[in-house]
PDB file of C-alpha atoms in Angstrom:
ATOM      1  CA  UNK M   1       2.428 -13.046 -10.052  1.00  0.00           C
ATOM      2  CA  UNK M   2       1.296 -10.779  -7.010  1.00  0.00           C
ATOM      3  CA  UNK M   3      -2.196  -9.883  -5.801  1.00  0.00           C
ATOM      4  CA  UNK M   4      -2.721  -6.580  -3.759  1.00  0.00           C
ATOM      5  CA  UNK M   5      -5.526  -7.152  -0.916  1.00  0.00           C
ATOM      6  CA  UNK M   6      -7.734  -4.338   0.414  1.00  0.00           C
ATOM      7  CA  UNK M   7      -9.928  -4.228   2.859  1.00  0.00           C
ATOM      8  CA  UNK M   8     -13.293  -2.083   3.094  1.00  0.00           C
ATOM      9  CA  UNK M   9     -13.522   0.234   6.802  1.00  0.00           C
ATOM     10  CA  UNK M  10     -10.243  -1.639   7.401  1.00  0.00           C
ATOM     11  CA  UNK M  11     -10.489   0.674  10.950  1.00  0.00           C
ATOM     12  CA  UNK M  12     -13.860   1.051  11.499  1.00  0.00           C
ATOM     13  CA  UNK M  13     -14.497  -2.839  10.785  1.00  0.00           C
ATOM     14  CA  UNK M  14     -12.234  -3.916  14.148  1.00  0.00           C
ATOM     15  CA  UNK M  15     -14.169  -6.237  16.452  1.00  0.00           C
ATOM     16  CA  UNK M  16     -12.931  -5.024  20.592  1.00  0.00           C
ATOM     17  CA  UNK M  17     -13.569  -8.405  21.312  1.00  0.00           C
ATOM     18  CA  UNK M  18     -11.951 -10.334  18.865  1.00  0.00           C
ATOM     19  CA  UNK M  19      -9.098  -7.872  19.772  1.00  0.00           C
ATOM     20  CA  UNK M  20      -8.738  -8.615  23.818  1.00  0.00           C
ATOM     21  CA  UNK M  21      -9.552 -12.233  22.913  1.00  0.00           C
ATOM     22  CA  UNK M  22      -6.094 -11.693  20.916  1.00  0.00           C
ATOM     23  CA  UNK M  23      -4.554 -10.117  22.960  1.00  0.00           C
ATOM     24  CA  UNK M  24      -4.843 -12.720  25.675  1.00  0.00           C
ATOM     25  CA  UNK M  25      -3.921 -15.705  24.165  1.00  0.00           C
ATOM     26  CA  UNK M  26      -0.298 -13.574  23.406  1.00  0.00           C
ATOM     27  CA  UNK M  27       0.024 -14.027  27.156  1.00  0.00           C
ATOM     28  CA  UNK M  28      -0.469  -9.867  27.295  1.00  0.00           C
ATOM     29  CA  UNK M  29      -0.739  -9.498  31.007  1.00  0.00           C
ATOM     30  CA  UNK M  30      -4.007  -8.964  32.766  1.00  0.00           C
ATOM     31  CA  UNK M  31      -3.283  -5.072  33.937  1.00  0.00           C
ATOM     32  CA  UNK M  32      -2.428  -4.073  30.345  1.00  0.00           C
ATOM     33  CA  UNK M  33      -5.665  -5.590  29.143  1.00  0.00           C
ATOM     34  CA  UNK M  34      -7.267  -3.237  31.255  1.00  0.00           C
ATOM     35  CA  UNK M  35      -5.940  -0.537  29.859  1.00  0.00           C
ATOM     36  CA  UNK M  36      -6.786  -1.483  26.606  1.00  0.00           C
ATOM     37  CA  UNK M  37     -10.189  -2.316  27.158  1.00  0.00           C
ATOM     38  CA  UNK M  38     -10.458   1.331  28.963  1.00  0.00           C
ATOM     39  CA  UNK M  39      -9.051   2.994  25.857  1.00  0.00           C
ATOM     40  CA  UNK M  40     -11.560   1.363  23.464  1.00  0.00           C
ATOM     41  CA  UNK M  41     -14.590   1.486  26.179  1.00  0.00           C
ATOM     42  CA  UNK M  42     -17.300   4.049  26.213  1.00  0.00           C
ATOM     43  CA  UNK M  43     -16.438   5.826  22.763  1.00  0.00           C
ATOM     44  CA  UNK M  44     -18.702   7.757  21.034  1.00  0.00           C
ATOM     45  CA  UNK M  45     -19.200  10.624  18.125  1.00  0.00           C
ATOM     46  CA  UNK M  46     -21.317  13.287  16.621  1.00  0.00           C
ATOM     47  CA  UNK M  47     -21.098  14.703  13.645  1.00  0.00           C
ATOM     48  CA  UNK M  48     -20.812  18.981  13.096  1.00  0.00           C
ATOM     49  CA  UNK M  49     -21.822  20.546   9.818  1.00  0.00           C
ATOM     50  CA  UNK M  50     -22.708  23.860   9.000  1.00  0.00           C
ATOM     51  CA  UNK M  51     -23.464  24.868  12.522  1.00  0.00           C
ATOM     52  CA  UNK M  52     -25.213  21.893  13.137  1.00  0.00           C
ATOM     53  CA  UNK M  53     -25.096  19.118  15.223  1.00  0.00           C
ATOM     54  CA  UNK M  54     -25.934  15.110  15.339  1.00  0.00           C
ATOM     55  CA  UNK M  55     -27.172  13.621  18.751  1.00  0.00           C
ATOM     56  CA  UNK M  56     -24.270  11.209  20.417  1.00  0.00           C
ATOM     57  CA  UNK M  57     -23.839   7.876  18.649  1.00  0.00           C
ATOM     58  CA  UNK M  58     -22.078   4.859  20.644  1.00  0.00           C
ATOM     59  CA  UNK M  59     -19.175   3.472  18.739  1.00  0.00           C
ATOM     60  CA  UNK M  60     -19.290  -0.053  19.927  1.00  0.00           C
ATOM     61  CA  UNK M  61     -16.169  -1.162  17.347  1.00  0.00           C
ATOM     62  CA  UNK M  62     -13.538   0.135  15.268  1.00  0.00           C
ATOM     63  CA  UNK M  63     -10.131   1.493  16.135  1.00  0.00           C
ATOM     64  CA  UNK M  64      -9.393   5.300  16.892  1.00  0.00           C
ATOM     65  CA  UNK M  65      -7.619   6.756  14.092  1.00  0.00           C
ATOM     66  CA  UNK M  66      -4.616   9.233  14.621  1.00  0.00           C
ATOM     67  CA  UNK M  67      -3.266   7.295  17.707  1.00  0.00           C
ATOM     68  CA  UNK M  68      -0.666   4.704  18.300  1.00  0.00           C
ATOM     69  CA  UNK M  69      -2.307   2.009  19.817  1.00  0.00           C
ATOM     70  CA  UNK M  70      -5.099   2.173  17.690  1.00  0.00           C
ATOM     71  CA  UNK M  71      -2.445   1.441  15.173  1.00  0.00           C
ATOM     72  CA  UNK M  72      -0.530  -1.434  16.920  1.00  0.00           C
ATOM     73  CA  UNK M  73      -3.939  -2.986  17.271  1.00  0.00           C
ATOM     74  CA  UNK M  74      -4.966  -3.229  13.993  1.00  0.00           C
ATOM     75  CA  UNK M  75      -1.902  -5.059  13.289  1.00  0.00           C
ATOM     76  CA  UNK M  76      -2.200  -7.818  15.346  1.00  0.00           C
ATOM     77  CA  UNK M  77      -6.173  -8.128  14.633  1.00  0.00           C
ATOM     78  CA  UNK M  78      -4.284  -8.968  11.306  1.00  0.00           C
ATOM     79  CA  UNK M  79      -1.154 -10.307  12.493  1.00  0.00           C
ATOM     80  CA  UNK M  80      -2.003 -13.801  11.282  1.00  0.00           C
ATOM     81  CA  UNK M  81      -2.528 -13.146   7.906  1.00  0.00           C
ATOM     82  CA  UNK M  82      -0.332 -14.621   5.613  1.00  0.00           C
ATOM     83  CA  UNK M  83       1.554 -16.967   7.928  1.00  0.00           C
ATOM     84  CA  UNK M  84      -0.678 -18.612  10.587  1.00  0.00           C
ATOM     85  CA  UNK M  85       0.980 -19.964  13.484  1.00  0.00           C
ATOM     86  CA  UNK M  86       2.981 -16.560  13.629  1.00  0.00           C
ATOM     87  CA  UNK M  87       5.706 -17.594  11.126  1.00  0.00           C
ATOM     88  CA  UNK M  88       6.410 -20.882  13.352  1.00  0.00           C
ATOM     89  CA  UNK M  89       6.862 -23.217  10.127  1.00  0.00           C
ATOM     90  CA  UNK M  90       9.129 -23.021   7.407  1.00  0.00           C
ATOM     91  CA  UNK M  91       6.853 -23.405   4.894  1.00  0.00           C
ATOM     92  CA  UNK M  92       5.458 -20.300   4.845  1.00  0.00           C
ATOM     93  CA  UNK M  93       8.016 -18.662   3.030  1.00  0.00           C
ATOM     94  CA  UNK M  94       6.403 -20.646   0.230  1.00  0.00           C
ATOM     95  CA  UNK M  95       4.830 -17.543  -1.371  1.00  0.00           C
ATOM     96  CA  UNK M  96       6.083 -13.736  -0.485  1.00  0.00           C
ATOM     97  CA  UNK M  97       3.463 -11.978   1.935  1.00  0.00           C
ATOM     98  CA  UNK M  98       4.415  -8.661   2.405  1.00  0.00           C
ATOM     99  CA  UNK M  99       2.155  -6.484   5.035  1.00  0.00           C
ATOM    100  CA  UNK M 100       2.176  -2.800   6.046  1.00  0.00           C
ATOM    101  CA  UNK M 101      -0.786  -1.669   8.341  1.00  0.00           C
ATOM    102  CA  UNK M 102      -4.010  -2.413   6.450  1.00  0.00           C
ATOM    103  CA  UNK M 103      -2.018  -3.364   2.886  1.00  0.00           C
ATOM    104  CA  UNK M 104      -1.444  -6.967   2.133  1.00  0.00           C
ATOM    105  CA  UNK M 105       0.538  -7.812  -0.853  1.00  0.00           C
ATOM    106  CA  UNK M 106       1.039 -11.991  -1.902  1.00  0.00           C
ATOM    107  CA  UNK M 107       3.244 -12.819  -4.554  1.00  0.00           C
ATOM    108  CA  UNK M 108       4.495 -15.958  -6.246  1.00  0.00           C
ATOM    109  CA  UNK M 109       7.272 -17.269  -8.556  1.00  0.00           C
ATOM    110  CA  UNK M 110       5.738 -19.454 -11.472  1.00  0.00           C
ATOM    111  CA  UNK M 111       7.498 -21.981 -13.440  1.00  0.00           C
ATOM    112  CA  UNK M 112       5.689 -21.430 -16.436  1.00  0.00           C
ATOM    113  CA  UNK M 113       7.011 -24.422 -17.906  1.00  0.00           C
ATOM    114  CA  UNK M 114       5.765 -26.729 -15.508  1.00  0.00           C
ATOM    115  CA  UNK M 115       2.523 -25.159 -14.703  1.00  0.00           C
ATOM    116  CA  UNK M 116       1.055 -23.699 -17.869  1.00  0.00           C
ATOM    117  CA  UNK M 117      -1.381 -26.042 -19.480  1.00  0.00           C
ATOM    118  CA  UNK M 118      -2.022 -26.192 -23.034  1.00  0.00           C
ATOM    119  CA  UNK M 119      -5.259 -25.264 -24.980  1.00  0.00           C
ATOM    120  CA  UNK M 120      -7.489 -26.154 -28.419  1.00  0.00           C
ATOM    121  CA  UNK M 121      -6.097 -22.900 -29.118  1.00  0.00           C
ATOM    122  CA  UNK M 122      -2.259 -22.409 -30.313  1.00  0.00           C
ATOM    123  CA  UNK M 123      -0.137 -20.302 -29.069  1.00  0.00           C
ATOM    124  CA  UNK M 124      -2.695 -20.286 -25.598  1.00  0.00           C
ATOM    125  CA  UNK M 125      -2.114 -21.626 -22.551  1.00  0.00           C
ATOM    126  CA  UNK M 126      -3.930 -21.700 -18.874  1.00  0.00           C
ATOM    127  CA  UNK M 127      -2.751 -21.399 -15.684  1.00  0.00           C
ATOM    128  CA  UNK M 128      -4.812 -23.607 -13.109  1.00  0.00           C
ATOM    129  CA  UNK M 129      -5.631 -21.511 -10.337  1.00  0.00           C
ATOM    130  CA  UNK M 130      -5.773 -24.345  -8.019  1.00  0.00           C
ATOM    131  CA  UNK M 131      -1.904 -24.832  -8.425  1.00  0.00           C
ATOM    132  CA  UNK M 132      -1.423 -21.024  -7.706  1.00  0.00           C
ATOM    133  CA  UNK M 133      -0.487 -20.686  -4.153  1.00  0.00           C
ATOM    134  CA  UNK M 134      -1.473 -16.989  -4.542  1.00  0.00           C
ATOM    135  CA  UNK M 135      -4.790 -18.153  -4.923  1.00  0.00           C
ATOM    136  CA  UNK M 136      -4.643 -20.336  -2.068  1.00  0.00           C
ATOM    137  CA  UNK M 137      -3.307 -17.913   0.049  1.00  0.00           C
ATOM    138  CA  UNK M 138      -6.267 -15.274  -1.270  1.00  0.00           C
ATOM    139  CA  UNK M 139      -9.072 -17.960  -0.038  1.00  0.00           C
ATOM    140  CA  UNK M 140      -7.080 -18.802   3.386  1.00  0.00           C
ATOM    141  CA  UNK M 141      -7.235 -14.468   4.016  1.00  0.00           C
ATOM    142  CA  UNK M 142     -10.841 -14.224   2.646  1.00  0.00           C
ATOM    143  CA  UNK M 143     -12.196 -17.102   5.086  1.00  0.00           C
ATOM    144  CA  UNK M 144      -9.999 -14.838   8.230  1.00  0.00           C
ATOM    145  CA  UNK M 145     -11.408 -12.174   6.919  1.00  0.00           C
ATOM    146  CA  UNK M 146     -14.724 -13.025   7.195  1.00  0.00           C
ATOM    147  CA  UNK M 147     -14.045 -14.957  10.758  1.00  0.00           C
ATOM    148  CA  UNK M 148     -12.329 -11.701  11.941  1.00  0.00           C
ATOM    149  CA  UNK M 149     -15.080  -9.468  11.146  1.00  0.00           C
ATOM    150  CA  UNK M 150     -13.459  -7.864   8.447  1.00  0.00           C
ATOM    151  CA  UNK M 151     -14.269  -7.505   4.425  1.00  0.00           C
ATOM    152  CA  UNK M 152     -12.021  -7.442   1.482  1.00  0.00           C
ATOM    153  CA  UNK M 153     -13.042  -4.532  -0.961  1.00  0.00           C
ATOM    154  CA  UNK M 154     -12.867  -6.452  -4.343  1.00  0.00           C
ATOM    155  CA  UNK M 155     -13.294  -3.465  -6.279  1.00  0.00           C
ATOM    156  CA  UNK M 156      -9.545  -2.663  -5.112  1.00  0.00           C
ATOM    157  CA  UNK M 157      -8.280  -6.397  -4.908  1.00  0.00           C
ATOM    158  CA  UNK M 158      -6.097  -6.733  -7.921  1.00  0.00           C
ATOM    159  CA  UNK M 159      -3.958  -8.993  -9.852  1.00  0.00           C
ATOM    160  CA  UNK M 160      -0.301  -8.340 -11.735  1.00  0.00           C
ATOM    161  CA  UNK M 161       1.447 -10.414 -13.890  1.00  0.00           C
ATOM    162  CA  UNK M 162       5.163  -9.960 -14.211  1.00  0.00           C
ATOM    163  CA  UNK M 163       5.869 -11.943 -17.438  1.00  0.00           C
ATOM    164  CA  UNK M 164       8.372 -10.757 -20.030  1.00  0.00           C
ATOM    165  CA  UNK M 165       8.521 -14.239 -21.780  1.00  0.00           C
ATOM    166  CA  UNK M 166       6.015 -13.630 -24.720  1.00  0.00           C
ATOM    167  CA  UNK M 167       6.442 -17.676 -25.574  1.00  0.00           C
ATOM    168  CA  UNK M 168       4.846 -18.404 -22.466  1.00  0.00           C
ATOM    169  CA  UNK M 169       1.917 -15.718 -21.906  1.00  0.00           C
ATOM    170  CA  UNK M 170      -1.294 -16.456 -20.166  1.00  0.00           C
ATOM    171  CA  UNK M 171      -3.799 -14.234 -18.578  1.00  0.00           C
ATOM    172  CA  UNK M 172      -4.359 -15.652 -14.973  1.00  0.00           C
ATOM    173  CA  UNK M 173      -8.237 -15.851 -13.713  1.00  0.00           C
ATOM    174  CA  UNK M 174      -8.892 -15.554 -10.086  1.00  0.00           C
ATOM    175  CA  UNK M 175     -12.681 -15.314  -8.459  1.00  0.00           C
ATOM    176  CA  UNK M 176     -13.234 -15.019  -4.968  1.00  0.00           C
ATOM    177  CA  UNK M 177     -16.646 -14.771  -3.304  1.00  0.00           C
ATOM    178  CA  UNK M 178     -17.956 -15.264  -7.017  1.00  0.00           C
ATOM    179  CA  UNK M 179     -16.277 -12.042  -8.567  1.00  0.00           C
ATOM    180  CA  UNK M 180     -13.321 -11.844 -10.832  1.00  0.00           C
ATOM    181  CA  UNK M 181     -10.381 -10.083  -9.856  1.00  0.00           C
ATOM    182  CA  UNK M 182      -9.009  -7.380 -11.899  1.00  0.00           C
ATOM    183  CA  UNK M 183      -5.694  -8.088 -13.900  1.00  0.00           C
ATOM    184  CA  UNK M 184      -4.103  -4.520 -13.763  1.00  0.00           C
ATOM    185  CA  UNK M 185      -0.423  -3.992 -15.374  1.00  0.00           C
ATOM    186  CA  UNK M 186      -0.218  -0.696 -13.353  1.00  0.00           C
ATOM    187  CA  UNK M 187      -0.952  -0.276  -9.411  1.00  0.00           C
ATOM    188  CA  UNK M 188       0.225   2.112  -6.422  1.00  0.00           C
ATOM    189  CA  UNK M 189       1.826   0.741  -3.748  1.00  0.00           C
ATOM    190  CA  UNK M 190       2.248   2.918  -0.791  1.00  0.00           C
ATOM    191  CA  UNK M 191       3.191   5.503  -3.074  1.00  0.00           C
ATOM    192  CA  UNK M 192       5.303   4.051  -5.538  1.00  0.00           C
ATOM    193  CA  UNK M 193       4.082   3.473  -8.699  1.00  0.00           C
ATOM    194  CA  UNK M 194       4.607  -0.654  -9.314  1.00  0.00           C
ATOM    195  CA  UNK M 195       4.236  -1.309 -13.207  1.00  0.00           C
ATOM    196  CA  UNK M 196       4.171  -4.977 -14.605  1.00  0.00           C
ATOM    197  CA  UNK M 197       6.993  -4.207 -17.431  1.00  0.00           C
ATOM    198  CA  UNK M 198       9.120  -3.615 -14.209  1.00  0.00           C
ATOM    199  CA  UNK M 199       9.778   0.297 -15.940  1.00  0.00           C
ATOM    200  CA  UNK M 200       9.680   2.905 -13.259  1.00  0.00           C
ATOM    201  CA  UNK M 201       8.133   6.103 -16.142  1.00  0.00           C
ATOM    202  CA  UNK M 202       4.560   6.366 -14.738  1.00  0.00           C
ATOM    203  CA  UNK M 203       6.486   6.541 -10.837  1.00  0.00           C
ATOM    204  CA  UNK M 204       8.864   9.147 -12.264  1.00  0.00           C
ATOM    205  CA  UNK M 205       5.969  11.373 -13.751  1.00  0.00           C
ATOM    206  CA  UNK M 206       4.124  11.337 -10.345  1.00  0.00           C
ATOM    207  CA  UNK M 207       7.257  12.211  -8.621  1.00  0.00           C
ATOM    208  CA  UNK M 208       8.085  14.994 -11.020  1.00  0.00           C
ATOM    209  CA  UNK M 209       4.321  16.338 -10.984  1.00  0.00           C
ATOM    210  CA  UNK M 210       4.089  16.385  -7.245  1.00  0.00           C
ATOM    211  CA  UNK M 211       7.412  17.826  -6.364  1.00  0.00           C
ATOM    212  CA  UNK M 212       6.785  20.787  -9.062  1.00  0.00           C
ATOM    213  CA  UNK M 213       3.722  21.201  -7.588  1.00  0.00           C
ATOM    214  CA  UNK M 214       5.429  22.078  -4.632  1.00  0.00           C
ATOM    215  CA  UNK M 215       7.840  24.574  -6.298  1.00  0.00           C
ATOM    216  CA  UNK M 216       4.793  27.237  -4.965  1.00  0.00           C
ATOM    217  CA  UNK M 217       6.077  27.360  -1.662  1.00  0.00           C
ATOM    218  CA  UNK M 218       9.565  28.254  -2.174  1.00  0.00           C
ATOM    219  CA  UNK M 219       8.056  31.350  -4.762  1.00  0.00           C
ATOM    220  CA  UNK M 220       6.154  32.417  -2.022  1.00  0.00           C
ATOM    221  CA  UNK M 221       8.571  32.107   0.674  1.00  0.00           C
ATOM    222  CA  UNK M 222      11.046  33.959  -1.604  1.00  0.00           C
ATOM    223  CA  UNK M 223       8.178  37.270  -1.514  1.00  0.00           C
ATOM    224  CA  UNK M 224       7.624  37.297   1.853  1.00  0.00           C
ATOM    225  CA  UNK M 225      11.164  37.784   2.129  1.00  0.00           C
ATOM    226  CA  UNK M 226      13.020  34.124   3.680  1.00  0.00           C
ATOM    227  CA  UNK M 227      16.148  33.855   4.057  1.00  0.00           C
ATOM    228  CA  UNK M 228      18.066  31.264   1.548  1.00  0.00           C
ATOM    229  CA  UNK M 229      18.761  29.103   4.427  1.00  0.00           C
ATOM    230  CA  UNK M 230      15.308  28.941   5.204  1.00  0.00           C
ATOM    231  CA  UNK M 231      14.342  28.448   1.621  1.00  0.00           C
ATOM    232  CA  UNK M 232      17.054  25.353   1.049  1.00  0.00           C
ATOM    233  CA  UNK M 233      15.072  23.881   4.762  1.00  0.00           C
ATOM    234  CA  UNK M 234      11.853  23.941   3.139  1.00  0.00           C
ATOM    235  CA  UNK M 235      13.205  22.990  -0.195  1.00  0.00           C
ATOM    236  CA  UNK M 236      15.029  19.680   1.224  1.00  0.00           C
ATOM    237  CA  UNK M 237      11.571  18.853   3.762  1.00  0.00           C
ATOM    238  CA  UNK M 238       9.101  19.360   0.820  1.00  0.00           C
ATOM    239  CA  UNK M 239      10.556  18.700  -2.558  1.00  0.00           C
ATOM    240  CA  UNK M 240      13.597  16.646  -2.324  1.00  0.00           C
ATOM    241  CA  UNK M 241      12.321  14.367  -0.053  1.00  0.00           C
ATOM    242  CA  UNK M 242       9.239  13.859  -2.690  1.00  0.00           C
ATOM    243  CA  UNK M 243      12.283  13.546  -5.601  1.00  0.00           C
ATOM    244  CA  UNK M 244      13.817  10.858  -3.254  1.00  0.00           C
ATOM    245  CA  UNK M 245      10.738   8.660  -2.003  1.00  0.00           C
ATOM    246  CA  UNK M 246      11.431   4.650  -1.959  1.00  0.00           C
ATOM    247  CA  UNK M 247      14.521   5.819  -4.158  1.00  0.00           C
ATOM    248  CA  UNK M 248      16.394   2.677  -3.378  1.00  0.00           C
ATOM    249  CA  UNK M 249      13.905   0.426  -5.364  1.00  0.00           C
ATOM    250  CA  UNK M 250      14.010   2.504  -8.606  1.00  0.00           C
ATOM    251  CA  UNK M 251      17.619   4.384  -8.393  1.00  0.00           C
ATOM    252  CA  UNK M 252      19.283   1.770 -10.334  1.00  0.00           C
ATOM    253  CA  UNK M 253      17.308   0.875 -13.029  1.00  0.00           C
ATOM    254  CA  UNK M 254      15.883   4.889 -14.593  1.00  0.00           C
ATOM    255  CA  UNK M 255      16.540   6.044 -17.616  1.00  0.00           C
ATOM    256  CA  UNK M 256      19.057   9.015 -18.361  1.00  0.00           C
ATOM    257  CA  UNK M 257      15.542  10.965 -19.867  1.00  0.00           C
ATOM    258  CA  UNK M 258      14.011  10.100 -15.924  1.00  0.00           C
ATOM    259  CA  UNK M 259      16.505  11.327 -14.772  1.00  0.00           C
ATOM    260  CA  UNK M 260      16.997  14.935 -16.457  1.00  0.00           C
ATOM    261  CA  UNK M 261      13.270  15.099 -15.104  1.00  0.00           C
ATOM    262  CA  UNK M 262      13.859  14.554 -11.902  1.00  0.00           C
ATOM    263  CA  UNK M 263      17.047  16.632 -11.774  1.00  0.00           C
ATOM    264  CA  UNK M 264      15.071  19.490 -13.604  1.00  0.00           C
ATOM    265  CA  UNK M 265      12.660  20.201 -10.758  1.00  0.00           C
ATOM    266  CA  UNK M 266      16.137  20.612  -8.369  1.00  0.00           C
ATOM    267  CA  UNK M 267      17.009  23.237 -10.701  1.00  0.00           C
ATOM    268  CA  UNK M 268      13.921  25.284 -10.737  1.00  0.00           C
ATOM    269  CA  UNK M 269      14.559  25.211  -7.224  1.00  0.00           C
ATOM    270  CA  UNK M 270      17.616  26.031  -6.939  1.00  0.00           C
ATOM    271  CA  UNK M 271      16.834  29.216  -9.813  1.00  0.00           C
ATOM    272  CA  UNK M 272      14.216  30.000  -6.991  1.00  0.00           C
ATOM    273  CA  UNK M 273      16.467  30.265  -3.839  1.00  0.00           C
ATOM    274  CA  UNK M 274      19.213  32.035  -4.920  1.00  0.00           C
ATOM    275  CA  UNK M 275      17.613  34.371  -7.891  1.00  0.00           C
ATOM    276  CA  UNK M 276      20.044  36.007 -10.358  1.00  0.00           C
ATOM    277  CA  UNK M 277      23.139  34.554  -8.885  1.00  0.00           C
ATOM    278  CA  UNK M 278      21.815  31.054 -10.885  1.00  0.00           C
TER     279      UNK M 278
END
């Protein structure tokens, strides 16, 4: 069972002071803090549309998006998420936590077995949220969520259940902050398309769509007169990479009908570069 975490403003939501306050107890030496209490001091914006302008507003939090440290910041303002005491204990590999910038993903393995509780209904069962360390984990990031200034979006928070025993089914119900979480069976994940039949067809068809939408290029290229060379540099920078995103996670397990389409948009490409001599 995994739960996918979003937070609302995830950048513009970043307390400066619960940042330095951070910073310093990782022993980040006093010269450095200066720096990074210069880079986040005295920011401000205005807004430009249609010719006009806003007055200057003060930005007294949030994180400057499009820069590095803005970026290395934000992860350790969540750093502790997950795993407090910065992975110190071994039982935190209890339940999987798996973090990339402002994505949290927490997973468990269920013994279904053991943990499913009967009902007045046959063929029914329950699975007490209390014993779910997914759900524990979801109340220990709400409460550092709401310490740290930040907000989960619950519209976004979901749940998936990875169950192929039909014997033991249950629908899991989770509620945090007095709203039920959504029980999806298909969600993207930093791009790839994560279904709860563990199938990769929906991630395949969004591959294939958005590399053939890309096909435009190389016609257009091909007018204006580009070499082949040229045309096989934009082809493998735009398209194939597209064809081969997070390929080691579905390569193996595809069907021979995913992977016609997939090989079918190489060969419209390849018909594109080098014309009649196809």
């Amino acid at each position: 069972m995994a739960c996918y975490i979003d937070f609302s403003k995830a950048f513009n939501r970043q307390d400066h002071n619960l940042l330095i306050k951070k910073l310093s107890d990782l022993s980040v030496p006093g010269w450095l803090l200066n720096i990074v209490i210069s880079f986040l001091s005295n920011r401000s914006m205005k807004v430009r549309y249609n010719g006009c302008e806003s007055s200057i507003k003060p930005l007294p939090g949030g994180g400057p998006q499009g820069t590095v440290l803005a970026l290395l910041l934000f992860i350790i303002l969540i750093n502790e998420i997950g795993c407090p005491n910065c992975c110190s204990k071994s039982d935190c590999i209890k339940e999987i936590h798996l973090k990339f910038v402002d994505d949290l993903t927490i997973a468990e393995a269920v013994d279904l077995k053991s943990a499913l509780k009967p009902t007045s209904t046959p063929d029914e069962s329950v699975f007490p949220v209390e014993n779910s360390l997914v759900y524990k984990q979801l109340k220990e990031t709400e409460t550092y969520a709401a310490k740290n200034s930040m907000k989960i979006n619950f519209s976004k928070t979901q749940l998936m259940l990875f169950n192929p025993c039909w014997s033991l089914n249950f629908t899991p119900h989770m509620s945090i902050a007095n709203k039920d979480l959504e029980l999806v069976s298909e969600k993207k994940l930093l791009g790839l398309t994560v279904r709860s039949d563990l199938k990769w067809t929906s991630n395949t068809e969004n591959i294939v769509k958005s590399a053939s939408k890309r096909l435009w290029m190389l016609r257009r290229l091909k007018i204006l007169g580009a070499s082949k060379d040229a045309l096989l540099q934009v082809y493998m920078k735009q398209i194939r990479s597209v064809l081969e995103y997070s390929v080691p996670a579905w390569q193996g397990s595809i069907t021979d009908l995913e992977k016609t389409n997939l090989e079918r948009v190489q060969k419209c490409a390849v018909r594109i570069i080098i014309g009649y001599q196809y």
